Coordinates of C-alpha atoms in Angstrom, one line a residue:
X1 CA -20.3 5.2 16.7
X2 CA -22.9 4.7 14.2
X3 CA -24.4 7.8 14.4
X4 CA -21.2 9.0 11.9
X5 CA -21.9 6.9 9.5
X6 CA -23.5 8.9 6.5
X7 CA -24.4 7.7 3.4
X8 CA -21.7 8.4 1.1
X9 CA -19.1 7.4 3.3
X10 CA -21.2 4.0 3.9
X11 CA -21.6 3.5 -0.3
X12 CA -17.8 4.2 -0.9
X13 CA -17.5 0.5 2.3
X14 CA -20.0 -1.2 0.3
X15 CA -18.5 -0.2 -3.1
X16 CA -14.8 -1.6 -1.5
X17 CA -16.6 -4.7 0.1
X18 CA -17.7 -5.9 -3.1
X19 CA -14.1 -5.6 -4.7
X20 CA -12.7 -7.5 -1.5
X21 CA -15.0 -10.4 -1.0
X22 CA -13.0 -11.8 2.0
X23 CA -12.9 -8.4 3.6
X24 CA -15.4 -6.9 5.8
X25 CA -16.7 -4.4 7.9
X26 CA -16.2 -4.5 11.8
X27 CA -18.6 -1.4 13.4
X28 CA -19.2 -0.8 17.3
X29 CA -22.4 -1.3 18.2
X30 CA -23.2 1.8 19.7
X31 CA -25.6 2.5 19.7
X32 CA -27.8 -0.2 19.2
X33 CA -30.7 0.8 18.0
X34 CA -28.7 1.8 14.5
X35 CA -27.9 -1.8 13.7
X36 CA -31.3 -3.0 12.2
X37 CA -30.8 0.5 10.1
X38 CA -27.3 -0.4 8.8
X39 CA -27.8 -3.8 8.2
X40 CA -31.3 -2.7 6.0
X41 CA -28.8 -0.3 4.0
X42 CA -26.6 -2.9 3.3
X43 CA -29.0 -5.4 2.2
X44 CA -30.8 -2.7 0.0
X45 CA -27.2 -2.2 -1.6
X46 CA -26.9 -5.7 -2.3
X47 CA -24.2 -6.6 0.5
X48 CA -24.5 -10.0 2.7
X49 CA -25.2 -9.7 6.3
X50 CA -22.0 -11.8 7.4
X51 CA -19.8 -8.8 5.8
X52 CA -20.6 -6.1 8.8
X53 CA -20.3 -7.3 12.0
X54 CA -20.5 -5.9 14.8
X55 CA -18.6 -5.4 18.6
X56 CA -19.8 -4.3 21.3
X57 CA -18.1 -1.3 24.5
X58 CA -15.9 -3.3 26.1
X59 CA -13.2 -2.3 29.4
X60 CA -10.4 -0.4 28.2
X61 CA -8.4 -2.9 27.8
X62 CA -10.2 -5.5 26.2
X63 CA -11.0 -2.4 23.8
X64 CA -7.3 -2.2 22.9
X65 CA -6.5 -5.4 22.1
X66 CA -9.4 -6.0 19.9
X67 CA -8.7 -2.6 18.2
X68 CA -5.3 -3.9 17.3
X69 CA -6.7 -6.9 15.6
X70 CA -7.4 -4.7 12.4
X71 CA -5.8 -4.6 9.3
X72 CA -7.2 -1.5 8.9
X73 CA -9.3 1.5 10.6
X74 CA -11.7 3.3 7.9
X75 CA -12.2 6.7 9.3
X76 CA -16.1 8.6 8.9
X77 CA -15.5 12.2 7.4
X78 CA -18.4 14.1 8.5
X79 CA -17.1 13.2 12.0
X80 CA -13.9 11.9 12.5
X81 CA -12.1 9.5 15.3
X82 CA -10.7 11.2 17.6
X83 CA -10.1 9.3 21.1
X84 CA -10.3 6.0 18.7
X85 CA -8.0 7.4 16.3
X86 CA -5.5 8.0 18.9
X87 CA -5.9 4.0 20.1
X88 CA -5.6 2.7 16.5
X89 CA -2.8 4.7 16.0
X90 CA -1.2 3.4 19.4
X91 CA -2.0 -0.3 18.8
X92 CA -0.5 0.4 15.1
X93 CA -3.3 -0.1 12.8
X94 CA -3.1 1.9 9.7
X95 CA -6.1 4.4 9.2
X96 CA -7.4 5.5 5.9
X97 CA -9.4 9.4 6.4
X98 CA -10.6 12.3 4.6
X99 CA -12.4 15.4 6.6
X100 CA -14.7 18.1 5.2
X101 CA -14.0 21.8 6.3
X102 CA -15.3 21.2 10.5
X103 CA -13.2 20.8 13.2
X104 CA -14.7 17.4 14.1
X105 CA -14.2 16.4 10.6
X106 CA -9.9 16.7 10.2
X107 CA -9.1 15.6 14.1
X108 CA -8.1 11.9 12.3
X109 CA -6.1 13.5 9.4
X110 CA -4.6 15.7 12.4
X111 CA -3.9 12.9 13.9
X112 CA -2.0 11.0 11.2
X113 CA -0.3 13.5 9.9
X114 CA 1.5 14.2 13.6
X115 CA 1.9 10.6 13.2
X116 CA 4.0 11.2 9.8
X117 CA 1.7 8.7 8.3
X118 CA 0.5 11.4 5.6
X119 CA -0.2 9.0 3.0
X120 CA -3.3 7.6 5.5
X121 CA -5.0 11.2 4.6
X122 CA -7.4 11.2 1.5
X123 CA -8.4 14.4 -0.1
X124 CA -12.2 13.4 -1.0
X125 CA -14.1 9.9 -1.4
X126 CA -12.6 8.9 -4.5
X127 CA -8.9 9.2 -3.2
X128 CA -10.1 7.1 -0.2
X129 CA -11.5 4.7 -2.3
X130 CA -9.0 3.9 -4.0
X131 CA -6.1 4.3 -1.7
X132 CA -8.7 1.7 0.5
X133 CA -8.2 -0.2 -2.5
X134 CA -4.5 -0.2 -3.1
X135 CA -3.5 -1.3 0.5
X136 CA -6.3 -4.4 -0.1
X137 CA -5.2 -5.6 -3.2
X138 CA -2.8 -8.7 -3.5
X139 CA -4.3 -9.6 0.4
X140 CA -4.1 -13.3 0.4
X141 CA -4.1 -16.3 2.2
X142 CA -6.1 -14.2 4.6
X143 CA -3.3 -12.0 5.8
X144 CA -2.7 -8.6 4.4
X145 CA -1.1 -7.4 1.1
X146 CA 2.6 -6.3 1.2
X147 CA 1.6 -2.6 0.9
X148 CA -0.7 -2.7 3.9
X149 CA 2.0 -4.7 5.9
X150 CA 4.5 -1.9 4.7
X151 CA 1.7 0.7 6.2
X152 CA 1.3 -1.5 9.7
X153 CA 5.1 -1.3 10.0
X154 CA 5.3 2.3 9.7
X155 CA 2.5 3.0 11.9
X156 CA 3.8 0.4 14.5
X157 CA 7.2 3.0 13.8
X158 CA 5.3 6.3 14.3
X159 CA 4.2 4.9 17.7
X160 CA 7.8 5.3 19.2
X161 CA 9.4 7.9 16.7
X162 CA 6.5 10.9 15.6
X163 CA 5.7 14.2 17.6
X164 CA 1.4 12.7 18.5
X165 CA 2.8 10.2 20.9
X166 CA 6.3 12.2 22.3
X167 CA 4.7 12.8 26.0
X168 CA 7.8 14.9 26.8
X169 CA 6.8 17.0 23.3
X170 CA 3.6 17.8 24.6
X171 CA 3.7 18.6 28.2

C-alpha cells in the first residue's frame, strides 16, 4: 500500500536501484491516486519510469501466485507487512525489514524471526541497505545471486519447519 511508503525508506529503493540496474521496483497500486506522486519522486531522484512498476488487487489467488514471482519482498518500516508478509513468507520469498519502536512497525520482523529467517531483519536503513545489497549482488543472467537463492531456500524451509506456520502450535 502506497500510503507506507515514506521518504527515507523510498531514497534507501532508489539508492539500491541505481546499484542494480536490471532490478526494479514492483509496488501495488493501491491506491491509485499515489502513483503519479511516486513516479514524480522517482523522476525527481533521477530513476527511469520502467524501474517501478506497478500491480494491481487481484483474487486471492491470482494474488499468490504473483506474490511468489519475487526474488525479493522489501518491507516499509514506518508500517510494516503484516497479512502480506505472512503470504510472502508462505509462497517463500525472502523479505528484507527493519521497524521503528510501533507496533505496526515490527509485525514483519515478528514475523521473520518466527520464521527463523533472522538474518531478513535489519536494525536501521543502512543495515537494510546493504544487506538489500549483498543478496543482489552477483545476480546474473537474470536469475538471482547464490546468496539470495540460499535465502529463497531457507524461506521455502521455514514454510514447513518454523513455529509462524505450525497451525497445530498455534491453536
Amino acid at each position: 500500500q502506497l500510503y507506507k511508503i515514506a521518504p527515507p525508506i523510498f531514497k534507501v529503493w532508489v539508492g539500491i536501484l541505481d546499484k542494480f540496474p536490471t532490478a526494479f521496483l514492483w509496488l501495488l497500486k493501491f491506491p491509485s491516486v499515489a502513483v503519479p506522486q511516486i513516479r514524480k519522486e522517482a523522476e525527481k531522484q533521477g530513476l527511469a519510469e520502467d524501474r517501478i512498476r506497478f500491480g494491481t488487487t487481484l483474487p486471492k489467488k491470482e494474488y499468490l501466485e504473483r506474490g511468489a514471482l519475487a526474488d525479493l519482498f522489501l518491507d516499509t518500516p514506518l508500517v510494516n507487512a503484516h497479512t502480506s508478509a505472512t503470504d510472502i513468507l508462505w509462497a517463500g520469498v525472502p523479505m528484507i525489514t527493519t521497524g521503528k519502536e510501533s507496533m505496526i512497525s515490527r509485525v514483519a520482523a515478528s514475523l521473520c524471526l518466527a520464521a527463523g529467517r533472522s538474518e531478513m531483519v535489519a536494525v536501521n536503513l543502512a543495515e537494510y541497505a546493504a544487506v538489500v545489497g549483498q543478496l543482489l549482488q552477483g545476480a546474473g543472467n537474470g536469475g538471482p545471486s547464490p546468496r539470495l537463492q540460499r535465502l529463497k531456500r531457507l524461506t521455502r524451509h521455514s514454510k514447513e519447519h518454523s513455529p509462524l506456520f505450525d497451525t497445530r502450535l498455534w491453536t
